Coordinates of C-alpha atoms in Angstrom, one line a residue:
Chain A
X1 CA 23.2 38.5 27.8
X2 CA 24.9 35.2 28.0
X3 CA 23.6 32.8 25.4
X4 CA 25.9 29.8 25.8
X5 CA 27.7 28.7 28.9
X6 CA 29.7 25.5 29.0
X7 CA 31.6 24.7 32.2
X8 CA 33.9 21.8 32.9
X9 CA 32.6 19.7 29.9
X10 CA 34.2 16.3 29.5
X11 CA 33.4 13.6 27.0
X12 CA 34.9 10.2 27.5
X13 CA 34.4 7.2 25.3
X14 CA 35.1 3.9 26.8
X15 CA 35.1 0.7 24.7
X16 CA 36.5 -2.3 26.6
X17 CA 40.0 -1.4 27.7
X18 CA 40.2 1.6 25.4
X19 CA 39.4 5.0 26.9
X20 CA 39.3 8.1 24.8
X21 CA 39.0 11.6 26.3
X22 CA 37.6 13.5 23.4
X23 CA 36.8 16.7 25.4
X24 CA 38.6 17.5 28.6
X25 CA 37.2 20.1 30.9
X26 CA 36.1 22.6 28.3
X27 CA 34.8 26.0 29.4
X28 CA 33.2 28.4 27.0
X29 CA 30.9 31.3 27.4
X30 CA 29.4 33.3 24.5
X31 CA 27.4 36.5 24.8
X32 CA 24.6 37.6 22.5
X33 CA 26.0 39.2 19.4
X34 CA 29.5 37.7 20.0
X35 CA 31.3 35.5 17.4
X36 CA 33.7 32.9 18.7
X37 CA 35.8 30.5 16.6
X38 CA 37.0 27.2 17.9
X39 CA 40.0 26.2 15.9
X40 CA 42.2 23.1 16.1
X41 CA 43.6 20.3 14.0
X42 CA 41.7 17.2 13.0
X43 CA 41.0 14.8 15.9
X44 CA 41.3 17.6 18.5
X45 CA 37.8 17.1 19.7
X46 CA 36.1 20.0 17.8
X47 CA 33.3 17.9 16.4
X48 CA 32.6 16.3 19.7
X49 CA 32.4 19.7 21.4
X50 CA 30.2 20.9 18.6
X51 CA 27.8 18.0 19.1
X52 CA 27.6 18.7 22.8
X53 CA 27.0 22.4 22.3
X54 CA 24.4 21.6 19.7
X55 CA 22.4 19.5 22.1
X56 CA 23.0 16.3 20.2
X57 CA 25.4 14.6 22.5
X58 CA 25.4 14.5 26.3
X59 CA 28.7 15.3 28.0
X60 CA 30.2 12.7 30.5
X61 CA 30.7 15.5 33.0
X62 CA 30.1 19.2 33.2
X63 CA 27.2 21.5 32.3
X64 CA 26.0 23.3 29.2
X65 CA 23.5 26.1 29.4
X66 CA 21.8 27.5 26.3
X67 CA 19.9 30.7 27.2
X68 CA 19.9 29.5 30.8
X69 CA 18.5 26.1 30.1
X70 CA 20.6 23.2 31.5
X71 CA 20.8 20.7 28.7
X72 CA 21.5 17.8 31.1
X73 CA 18.0 18.3 32.5
X74 CA 16.3 17.7 29.2
X75 CA 15.1 14.4 27.8
X76 CA 15.7 13.6 24.1
X77 CA 12.3 15.1 23.0
X78 CA 13.0 18.3 24.9
X79 CA 16.5 18.5 23.4
X80 CA 15.0 18.2 19.9
X81 CA 12.6 21.0 20.8
X82 CA 15.5 23.2 22.0
X83 CA 17.5 22.5 18.8
X84 CA 14.5 23.4 16.6
X85 CA 13.5 26.6 18.5
X86 CA 16.8 28.1 19.7
X87 CA 19.7 26.9 17.6
X88 CA 20.6 27.6 14.0
X89 CA 23.0 25.2 12.3
X90 CA 25.3 25.9 9.4
X91 CA 27.1 22.8 8.0
X92 CA 30.2 22.3 6.0
X93 CA 28.4 20.3 3.3
X94 CA 25.4 22.7 3.4
X95 CA 23.0 19.8 4.2
X96 CA 20.3 21.3 2.0
X97 CA 17.5 19.0 0.9
X98 CA 18.2 18.4 -2.8
X99 CA 14.6 17.8 -3.7
X100 CA 13.5 21.2 -2.2
X101 CA 14.1 24.6 -3.7
X102 CA 16.0 27.2 -1.7
X103 CA 12.8 28.8 -0.5
X104 CA 11.4 25.4 0.6
X105 CA 14.6 24.6 2.4
X106 CA 14.3 27.8 4.4
X107 CA 10.6 27.2 4.9
X108 CA 11.3 23.7 6.3
X109 CA 13.6 25.3 8.9
X110 CA 10.8 27.8 9.9
X111 CA 8.2 25.0 10.1
X112 CA 10.4 23.1 12.4
X113 CA 10.7 26.2 14.6
X114 CA 6.9 26.1 14.8
X115 CA 6.1 29.1 12.6
X116 CA 2.5 29.2 11.4
X117 CA 2.2 27.8 7.8
X118 CA 0.7 31.1 6.5
X119 CA 3.8 33.1 7.6
X120 CA 6.7 30.8 6.5
X121 CA 6.6 31.7 2.8
X122 CA 7.1 35.4 3.4
X123 CA 9.6 34.9 6.2
X124 CA 11.6 32.5 4.0
X125 CA 11.8 35.0 1.2
X126 CA 12.8 37.7 3.6
X127 CA 15.6 35.5 4.9
X128 CA 16.8 34.6 1.4
X129 CA 16.7 38.3 0.5
X130 CA 18.9 39.1 3.5
X131 CA 21.5 36.8 2.0
X132 CA 21.0 38.1 -1.5
X133 CA 19.3 35.1 -2.9
X134 CA 15.7 36.2 -3.3
X135 CA 16.0 35.9 -7.1
X136 CA 17.2 32.3 -6.7
X137 CA 14.4 31.3 -4.3
X138 CA 12.9 28.7 -6.6
X139 CA 16.2 27.1 -7.7
X140 CA 17.1 23.6 -6.5
X141 CA 20.4 23.3 -4.7
X142 CA 21.8 21.3 -7.7
X143 CA 21.4 24.4 -9.8
X144 CA 23.3 26.7 -7.4
X145 CA 27.0 27.3 -6.7
X146 CA 28.7 26.2 -3.5
X147 CA 28.7 29.8 -2.2
X148 CA 25.0 30.1 -3.0
X149 CA 24.2 26.9 -1.2
X150 CA 26.0 28.0 1.9
X151 CA 24.1 31.3 1.8
X152 CA 20.8 29.3 1.7
X153 CA 22.1 27.3 4.6
X154 CA 22.8 30.5 6.5
X155 CA 19.4 31.9 5.6
X156 CA 17.8 28.7 7.0
X157 CA 19.9 28.9 10.2
X158 CA 19.0 32.5 10.8
X159 CA 15.3 32.3 9.7
X160 CA 13.0 32.6 12.7
X161 CA 15.6 34.4 14.8
X162 CA 17.4 31.8 16.8
X163 CA 19.8 33.3 19.4
X164 CA 22.5 30.7 19.0
X165 CA 24.2 29.8 15.8
X166 CA 26.5 26.8 15.5
X167 CA 28.6 26.7 12.3
X168 CA 30.7 23.7 11.4
X169 CA 33.5 24.5 8.9
X170 CA 31.2 26.9 7.0
X171 CA 33.9 27.7 4.5
X172 CA 35.2 24.2 4.3
X173 CA 33.7 23.5 0.9
X174 CA 34.2 26.9 -0.6
X175 CA 37.0 28.7 -2.4
X176 CA 38.7 31.6 -0.8
X177 CA 36.5 34.3 -2.4
X178 CA 33.2 32.5 -1.6
X179 CA 34.5 31.6 1.8
X180 CA 35.2 35.3 2.6
X181 CA 31.8 36.3 1.3
X182 CA 30.0 33.7 3.3
X183 CA 31.8 34.6 6.5
X184 CA 31.2 38.2 5.9
X185 CA 27.5 37.5 5.5
X186 CA 27.3 35.2 8.5
X187 CA 29.0 37.6 10.9
X188 CA 27.1 40.6 9.6
X189 CA 23.7 38.9 9.8
X190 CA 24.4 37.3 13.2
X191 CA 25.4 40.6 14.7
X192 CA 22.3 42.3 13.3
X193 CA 20.2 39.5 14.8
X194 CA 22.1 39.7 18.1
X195 CA 22.9 36.0 17.9
X196 CA 25.8 34.2 19.6
X197 CA 27.8 32.4 17.1
X198 CA 30.3 29.5 17.6
X199 CA 32.2 28.6 14.5
X200 CA 34.2 25.4 14.5
X201 CA 36.9 25.5 11.9
X202 CA 40.5 24.9 11.0
X203 CA 40.5 27.8 8.5
X204 CA 42.7 30.5 10.1
X205 CA 41.2 33.1 7.7
X206 CA 38.0 32.9 9.7
X207 CA 39.6 34.5 12.7
X208 CA 39.4 37.9 11.0
X209 CA 35.6 37.8 11.3
X210 CA 35.5 36.7 14.9
X211 CA 35.5 38.5 18.2
X212 CA 37.3 35.7 19.9
X213 CA 39.3 32.6 18.8
X214 CA 39.8 29.7 21.1
X215 CA 42.0 26.8 20.3
X216 CA 41.3 23.1 20.9
X217 CA 44.0 20.5 21.1
X218 CA 43.8 17.0 22.6
X219 CA 40.3 17.8 23.9
X220 CA 41.4 20.9 25.8
X221 CA 40.2 24.5 25.0
X222 CA 42.8 27.2 25.3
X223 CA 42.3 30.9 24.8
X224 CA 43.7 32.1 21.6
X225 CA 44.5 35.5 20.2
X226 CA 41.7 37.9 19.8
X227 CA 40.3 38.1 16.3
X228 CA 39.7 41.2 14.3
X229 CA 36.1 42.3 14.1
X230 CA 35.4 43.0 10.5
Chain B
X1 CA 6.9 17.1 6.3
X2 CA 4.6 15.9 3.7
X3 CA 6.3 18.2 1.2
X4 CA 9.7 16.7 2.0
X5 CA 8.2 13.3 1.7
X6 CA 6.6 13.8 -1.7
X7 CA 9.5 15.9 -3.2
X8 CA 12.0 13.3 -2.0
X9 CA 9.9 10.5 -3.5
X10 CA 9.7 12.3 -6.9
X11 CA 13.3 13.4 -6.9
X12 CA 14.7 10.1 -8.0
X13 CA 12.2 9.3 -10.8
X14 CA 13.8 6.0 -11.9
X15 CA 13.8 4.6 -8.4
X16 CA 10.2 5.8 -7.9
X17 CA 9.1 4.2 -11.1
X18 CA 10.7 0.9 -10.0
X19 CA 8.9 1.1 -6.7
X20 CA 5.6 1.9 -8.4
X21 CA 6.2 -1.0 -10.9
X22 CA 6.7 -3.4 -8.0
X23 CA 3.6 -2.3 -6.2
X24 CA 1.6 -2.3 -9.4
X25 CA 2.6 -5.8 -10.3
X26 CA 1.8 -7.0 -6.7
X27 CA -1.5 -5.3 -6.8
X28 CA -2.4 -6.7 -10.2
X29 CA -1.4 -10.2 -9.1
X30 CA -3.4 -10.0 -5.8
X31 CA -6.4 -8.6 -7.7
X32 CA -6.2 -11.4 -10.3
X33 CA -5.9 -14.1 -7.7
X34 CA -8.8 -12.8 -5.7
X35 CA -10.8 -12.0 -8.9
X36 CA -10.2 -15.4 -10.4
X37 CA -11.1 -17.2 -7.2
X38 CA -14.3 -15.2 -6.9
X39 CA -15.0 -15.8 -10.6
X40 CA -14.6 -19.5 -10.3
X41 CA -16.8 -19.5 -7.2
X42 CA -19.4 -17.5 -8.9
X43 CA -19.5 -20.1 -11.7
X44 CA -19.4 -23.0 -9.2
X45 CA -22.5 -21.8 -7.3
X46 CA -24.0 -19.7 -10.1
X47 CA -26.8 -22.1 -10.9
X48 CA -27.8 -22.2 -7.2
X49 CA -27.4 -18.4 -6.6
X50 CA -29.4 -17.5 -9.7
X51 CA -32.6 -19.2 -8.5
X52 CA -35.1 -17.7 -6.3
X53 CA -35.8 -21.0 -4.5
X54 CA -35.6 -20.8 -0.7
X55 CA -34.8 -24.5 -0.3
X56 CA -32.9 -27.1 -2.3
X57 CA -33.6 -30.8 -1.9
X58 CA -30.5 -32.7 -3.1
X59 CA -29.1 -36.2 -2.9
X60 CA -27.6 -37.2 0.4
X61 CA -24.2 -35.6 1.0
X62 CA -24.3 -33.9 -2.4
X63 CA -21.0 -32.0 -2.2
X64 CA -21.8 -29.4 -4.9
X65 CA -24.1 -28.7 -7.8
X66 CA -22.0 -30.6 -10.4
X67 CA -21.7 -33.8 -8.4
X68 CA -25.3 -34.4 -7.4
X69 CA -26.9 -37.8 -7.8
X70 CA -30.5 -38.7 -8.7
X71 CA -33.2 -39.5 -6.2
X72 CA -36.9 -40.4 -6.7
X73 CA -38.9 -37.7 -8.5
X74 CA -42.0 -38.5 -6.5
X75 CA -40.4 -36.6 -3.6
X76 CA -41.7 -33.5 -5.2
X77 CA -45.2 -34.4 -4.2
X78 CA -44.1 -34.7 -0.6
X79 CA -42.5 -31.3 -0.9
X80 CA -45.6 -29.7 -2.5
X81 CA -47.8 -31.1 0.2
X82 CA -45.6 -29.8 3.0
X83 CA -47.2 -26.8 4.9
X84 CA -45.4 -23.6 4.1
X85 CA -44.4 -24.6 0.6
X86 CA -45.7 -22.1 -2.0
X87 CA -44.3 -23.7 -5.0
X88 CA -41.9 -26.6 -5.9
X89 CA -40.3 -27.7 -9.1
X90 CA -37.9 -30.3 -10.2
X91 CA -34.6 -29.6 -11.9
X92 CA -32.5 -32.2 -13.6
X93 CA -28.8 -32.3 -14.1
X94 CA -26.5 -34.8 -15.8
X95 CA -23.3 -35.2 -17.7
X96 CA -23.4 -35.9 -21.4
X97 CA -21.6 -35.7 -24.7
X98 CA -22.4 -33.4 -27.6
X99 CA -21.3 -34.2 -31.1
X100 CA -19.2 -31.4 -32.6
X101 CA -20.0 -30.1 -36.1
X102 CA -16.5 -31.2 -37.3
X103 CA -16.7 -34.6 -35.8
X104 CA -15.7 -35.7 -32.3
X105 CA -17.5 -35.1 -29.1
X106 CA -17.3 -32.7 -26.2
X107 CA -18.5 -33.3 -22.6
X108 CA -21.3 -31.0 -21.5
X109 CA -23.4 -30.5 -18.4
X110 CA -27.1 -30.9 -19.2
X111 CA -29.7 -29.0 -17.2
X112 CA -33.4 -29.7 -17.6
X113 CA -35.8 -27.0 -16.4
X114 CA -39.5 -26.2 -16.7
X115 CA -39.7 -23.5 -19.3
X116 CA -42.3 -20.7 -19.0
X117 CA -45.0 -21.0 -21.6
X118 CA -44.2 -17.6 -23.2
X119 CA -41.2 -15.3 -23.1
X120 CA -42.4 -14.0 -19.7
X121 CA -39.8 -14.1 -17.0
X122 CA -37.0 -15.0 -19.4
X123 CA -34.5 -13.2 -17.2
X124 CA -36.0 -14.1 -13.9
X125 CA -34.1 -17.4 -13.7
X126 CA -36.1 -18.2 -10.7
X127 CA -36.2 -22.0 -11.2
X128 CA -32.9 -22.8 -12.9
X129 CA -33.8 -21.3 -16.2
X130 CA -30.9 -19.8 -18.1
X131 CA -30.7 -16.0 -18.3
X132 CA -28.9 -13.2 -20.2
X133 CA -30.2 -14.2 -23.6
X134 CA -28.6 -12.8 -26.7
X135 CA -31.0 -14.7 -28.9
X136 CA -34.2 -16.4 -28.0
X137 CA -35.6 -16.8 -24.5
X138 CA -36.2 -19.4 -21.8
X139 CA -39.3 -20.7 -23.6
X140 CA -37.4 -21.3 -26.8
X141 CA -36.9 -24.9 -25.8
X142 CA -40.6 -25.6 -25.8
X143 CA -41.6 -28.1 -28.4
X144 CA -38.9 -30.7 -27.6
X145 CA -35.4 -31.6 -28.8
X146 CA -34.2 -28.0 -28.5
X147 CA -31.3 -26.8 -26.5
X148 CA -29.9 -23.5 -25.3
X149 CA -26.1 -22.8 -25.3
X150 CA -24.0 -20.1 -23.8
X151 CA -21.7 -18.0 -26.0
X152 CA -18.8 -18.9 -23.7
X153 CA -19.2 -22.6 -24.6
X154 CA -20.3 -22.2 -28.2
X155 CA -16.7 -21.9 -29.4
X156 CA -15.7 -25.0 -27.5
X157 CA -18.7 -26.7 -29.1
X158 CA -17.5 -26.0 -32.6
X159 CA -19.1 -22.6 -33.1
X160 CA -22.6 -23.8 -32.9
X161 CA -25.1 -21.1 -33.6
X162 CA -28.9 -20.7 -33.1
X163 CA -30.6 -22.9 -35.7
X164 CA -27.8 -25.4 -35.9
X165 CA -28.5 -29.0 -35.4
X166 CA -26.3 -31.4 -33.4
X167 CA -26.6 -34.5 -31.2
X168 CA -26.5 -34.9 -27.5
X169 CA -26.1 -38.4 -26.2
X170 CA -27.2 -39.7 -29.6
X171 CA -30.4 -37.6 -29.7
X172 CA -30.7 -35.0 -32.4
X173 CA -31.3 -31.5 -31.0
X174 CA -31.4 -28.0 -32.4
X175 CA -29.9 -24.9 -30.9
X176 CA -32.9 -22.7 -30.1
X177 CA -31.4 -19.8 -28.1
X178 CA -28.1 -18.4 -27.0
X179 CA -27.1 -16.8 -23.6
X180 CA -24.2 -14.8 -22.4
X181 CA -22.3 -15.2 -19.1
X182 CA -23.4 -18.6 -17.9
X183 CA -20.3 -20.7 -17.2
X184 CA -19.7 -23.8 -15.2
X185 CA -16.7 -24.2 -13.0
X186 CA -15.8 -27.4 -14.8
X187 CA -14.6 -27.0 -18.3
X188 CA -17.8 -28.6 -19.7
X189 CA -20.2 -26.1 -21.1
X190 CA -23.8 -26.0 -19.9
X191 CA -26.6 -27.3 -22.3
X192 CA -30.1 -26.2 -21.2
X193 CA -33.1 -28.1 -22.3
X194 CA -36.7 -28.5 -21.2
X195 CA -37.2 -30.9 -18.4
X196 CA -38.6 -33.7 -20.6
X197 CA -36.0 -33.3 -23.2
X198 CA -33.2 -33.3 -20.6
X199 CA -34.6 -36.5 -19.1
X200 CA -34.4 -38.1 -22.4
X201 CA -30.8 -36.9 -22.9
X202 CA -29.7 -38.1 -19.5
X203 CA -31.9 -41.2 -19.4
X204 CA -29.2 -43.1 -17.5
X205 CA -30.4 -41.2 -14.4
X206 CA -33.6 -43.2 -14.5
X207 CA -37.1 -42.4 -15.7
X208 CA -38.6 -41.9 -12.3
X209 CA -35.7 -39.9 -10.8
X210 CA -34.8 -36.2 -10.6
X211 CA -31.7 -34.5 -9.3
X212 CA -33.0 -31.4 -7.5
X213 CA -36.2 -30.2 -6.1
X214 CA -36.5 -26.4 -5.6
X215 CA -39.0 -25.1 -3.2
X216 CA -40.2 -21.6 -2.5
X217 CA -41.7 -20.7 0.9
X218 CA -45.0 -19.1 1.5
X219 CA -44.9 -15.5 2.8
X220 CA -44.2 -15.6 6.5
X221 CA -42.3 -18.8 6.4
X222 CA -38.5 -18.5 6.7
X223 CA -36.2 -20.6 4.6
X224 CA -34.8 -22.1 7.8
X225 CA -38.2 -23.1 9.0
X226 CA -39.2 -24.5 5.6
X227 CA -35.9 -26.5 5.5
X228 CA -36.7 -27.9 9.0
X229 CA -40.2 -29.0 7.9
X230 CA -39.0 -30.6 4.7
X231 CA -36.1 -32.4 6.4
X232 CA -38.6 -34.0 8.7
X233 CA -40.5 -35.5 5.8
X234 CA -37.6 -36.4 3.5
X235 CA -35.2 -38.6 5.4
X236 CA -33.0 -39.9 2.6
X237 CA -32.0 -36.6 1.0
X238 CA -30.3 -33.4 2.1
X239 CA -32.5 -30.3 2.5
X240 CA -30.6 -27.1 2.4
X241 CA -31.4 -23.5 2.2
X242 CA -30.2 -21.8 -1.0
X243 CA -27.4 -20.0 0.9
X244 CA -26.3 -23.3 2.6
X245 CA -26.1 -25.2 -0.6
X246 CA -24.3 -22.3 -2.3
X247 CA -21.8 -22.2 0.6
X248 CA -21.4 -26.0 0.6
X249 CA -20.6 -25.9 -3.1
X250 CA -18.1 -23.1 -2.8
X251 CA -16.4 -24.8 0.2
X252 CA -16.1 -28.0 -1.7
X253 CA -14.3 -26.4 -4.5
X254 CA -12.2 -24.2 -2.2
X255 CA -11.1 -26.8 0.3
X256 CA -11.6 -30.3 -1.1
X257 CA -9.9 -29.6 -4.4
X258 CA -7.2 -27.4 -3.0
X259 CA -8.2 -24.6 -5.3
X260 CA -8.7 -22.2 -2.4
X261 CA -5.3 -23.0 -1.0
X262 CA -3.7 -22.5 -4.4
X263 CA -5.2 -19.1 -4.8
X264 CA -4.3 -18.2 -1.2
X265 CA -0.7 -19.3 -1.8
X266 CA -0.5 -17.3 -5.0
X267 CA -1.9 -14.2 -3.3
X268 CA 0.5 -14.6 -0.5
X269 CA 3.4 -15.0 -3.0
X270 CA 2.3 -11.9 -4.8
X271 CA 2.2 -10.0 -1.5
X272 CA 5.7 -11.3 -0.6
X273 CA 7.2 -10.4 -4.0
X274 CA 5.6 -7.0 -3.8
X275 CA 6.9 -6.6 -0.2
X276 CA 10.4 -7.6 -1.3
X277 CA 10.5 -5.2 -4.3
X278 CA 9.1 -2.2 -2.5
X279 CA 11.0 -2.9 0.7
X280 CA 14.3 -3.1 -1.2
X281 CA 13.7 0.1 -3.2
X282 CA 12.4 2.0 -0.2
X283 CA 15.3 0.9 1.9
X284 CA 17.8 1.8 -0.8
X285 CA 16.1 5.3 -1.1
X286 CA 16.3 5.7 2.7
X287 CA 20.0 4.8 2.7
X288 CA 20.6 7.3 0.0
X289 CA 18.9 10.0 2.0
X290 CA 20.3 9.1 5.4
X291 CA 22.2 12.4 5.6
X292 CA 19.0 14.3 5.0
X293 CA 17.2 12.4 7.8
X294 CA 20.2 13.1 10.1
X295 CA 20.0 16.8 9.1
X296 CA 16.3 16.8 10.0
X297 CA 17.0 15.3 13.4
X298 CA 19.8 17.8 13.9
X299 CA 17.5 20.6 13.1
X300 CA 15.2 19.3 15.8
X301 CA 12.7 17.1 13.8
X302 CA 11.0 14.7 16.2
X303 CA 10.9 10.9 15.6
X304 CA 7.2 11.3 14.7
X305 CA 8.1 13.8 12.0
X306 CA 10.8 11.6 10.5
X307 CA 8.3 8.7 10.7
X308 CA 5.7 10.8 8.9
X309 CA 8.0 11.4 6.0
X310 CA 8.6 7.7 5.4
X311 CA 5.0 6.7 6.0
X312 CA 3.8 9.4 3.7
X313 CA 6.1 8.1 1.0
X314 CA 4.9 4.6 1.6
X315 CA 1.3 5.7 1.5
X316 CA 1.7 7.8 -1.6
X317 CA 3.5 4.9 -3.3
X318 CA 0.7 2.5 -2.2
X319 CA -2.0 4.9 -3.5
X320 CA -0.3 5.4 -6.9
X321 CA 0.6 1.8 -7.2
X322 CA -2.9 0.8 -6.4
X323 CA -4.4 3.2 -9.1
X324 CA -2.0 1.8 -11.7
X325 CA -2.8 -1.7 -10.5
X326 CA -6.5 -1.1 -10.9
X327 CA -5.9 0.1 -14.5
X328 CA -3.7 -2.8 -15.2
X329 CA -6.0 -5.4 -13.8
X330 CA -8.9 -4.0 -15.9
X331 CA -6.9 -4.8 -19.0
X332 CA -5.6 -8.1 -17.9
X333 CA -9.0 -9.2 -16.6
X334 CA -10.5 -8.3 -20.0
X335 CA -7.9 -10.5 -21.7
X336 CA -8.5 -13.4 -19.3
X337 CA -12.3 -13.1 -19.7
X338 CA -11.7 -13.4 -23.5
X339 CA -9.8 -16.6 -22.8
X340 CA -12.7 -18.0 -20.8
X341 CA -11.1 -17.3 -17.4
X342 CA -13.7 -15.8 -15.1
X343 CA -12.5 -12.7 -13.1
X344 CA -15.0 -11.2 -10.7
X345 CA -13.9 -8.1 -8.9
X346 CA -16.6 -6.8 -6.6
X347 CA -16.5 -3.5 -4.7
X348 CA -15.3 -5.0 -1.5
X349 CA -12.3 -6.6 -3.3
X350 CA -11.2 -3.1 -4.4
X351 CA -11.3 -2.0 -0.8
X352 CA -9.5 -5.2 0.4
X353 CA -6.7 -5.0 -2.1
X354 CA -6.3 -1.3 -1.3
X355 CA -5.8 -2.2 2.3
X356 CA -3.4 -5.0 1.4
X357 CA -1.5 -2.5 -0.7
X358 CA -1.2 -0.1 2.2
X359 CA -0.1 -2.9 4.6
X360 CA 2.4 -4.0 2.0
X361 CA 3.9 -0.5 1.6
X362 CA 3.9 0.3 5.3
X363 CA 5.4 -3.1 6.0
X364 CA 8.1 -2.5 3.4
X365 CA 8.9 0.8 5.2
X366 CA 9.3 -0.6 8.7
X367 CA 13.1 -1.4 8.3
X368 CA 13.6 2.0 6.7
X369 CA 11.8 3.8 9.5
X370 CA 13.8 2.0 12.1
X371 CA 17.0 2.9 10.3
X372 CA 16.1 6.6 10.0
X373 CA 15.0 6.8 13.7
X374 CA 18.2 5.2 14.9
X375 CA 20.4 7.8 13.2
X376 CA 22.7 9.9 15.3
X377 CA 22.0 13.5 14.4
X378 CA 25.6 14.4 15.2
X379 CA 26.6 12.5 12.0
X380 CA 25.8 15.8 10.2
X381 CA 29.1 17.1 11.5
X382 CA 31.1 14.2 10.0
X383 CA 31.7 14.8 6.3

């Protein structure tokens, strides 16, 4: 089942006489259970593409379908609803809420997905358990290591079973050992959940965990070498 | 979202305490300004409000209780003979000087009333008698040359106690009783005496004059109707219902003297200072948490949910600041009362200041809310 389909996506910024083509005709399709890495140097347009695929930015041209829903037909409120219900986000800087415990961070994600209040506690613990952090559920992010924080972030992204996961440099703030552990976890959990995963990164080691790697340069996506499924 | 709001609020304890401090100070200031104004007004119209008279006959254009002038005492007969009048009594008022025990004099406001023949009705205060006795009663002035003082003025009058002798306007008098809680708006303490004694003390008003006539209506006759009837028979004086005269007195002190404007300005300034402190701290807190708000929006939180967080924080701050403010004002008001400053905080003022506190906190959050709502959720991808 195709979860994501982006076709002919352009994003052009125009300020006075300056015209920047951040994304130029990107095509990308990702099936359920498939992991795709988008790699490229800084300034290649990865972040812009990520924002478009994450329903946070409208493309200048082209279409993006998430589970068959054309994002261009949705108003801002509907785009918010789509993000909360169907997309899980993993961020480079984890973006956990420092005042909330690990469990409360995951619960917040579930509440946003519309889970009933009486179920979120159990589901959040289950999700934390799946990333090996059930024992740390009541710890604040400040009391956790970088690797643990990213695992909480993954637990939050996967909680509630979204079919589409967008990860932005998930290993960017981690050392090699923690980076590998986090990618191992993300790929394993995403496959178990049958979610389509798009990882934007410039870390070539991530390729080993991906089904497919595409390269981005000067706003264009080009097919890269196939990754090794771990 | 309420959990995020409260946890975020408590996460930075120093900032939260600064915010609470700002709100508390503003609340205390607003309470005090309102309480002092009401306290002054209570004192200003206290002599009028304490009576049970339905109608007051006062000199023409008498602006307030303390500035009333004399008029012929015989008018009381016209009042008594007016249909619908159940009872009417004269009340005299004049300014005088009291000799202090250590030498020197102090200005006082002398009130002459008709004391009951026994201790009955000592706390009724229906015709201008003092009330709230700590020693003696309203009939203690019977027998002549006796006066009643209030504790609040006793210190100013050299610590005179019951039984002490002194002079008022050159006449020797003895302190026969002491009350608590009767203060004038002016700085001059009240001195109560029987009507004949008071007339002697303020003889400059004229032997055949009085200052007020108080009338009570018969059952079935409204104060307004009684006022209309009396006004038709007494052309050279003002006839006012008790509430009208009380209002006139309060308005005089509020508007004519600028006192009301002063209190209003101070209240407004307290509000503005509170708004500035709370607004600054809330805005700084919002700026510090911008990434969290962007994350929330990226995760799909609606504008209403982001707004809820900030409003909840504002409301929680308002509530706590208000509670601390109430505790603070209780202590400050006690201190001010001890210094002779009247502070009156009725129930509705608690409600009013609570609402003002809420408006203050919500108003202080407006800029923060706008800032959070205008965030681009895609900023979460920019490290």
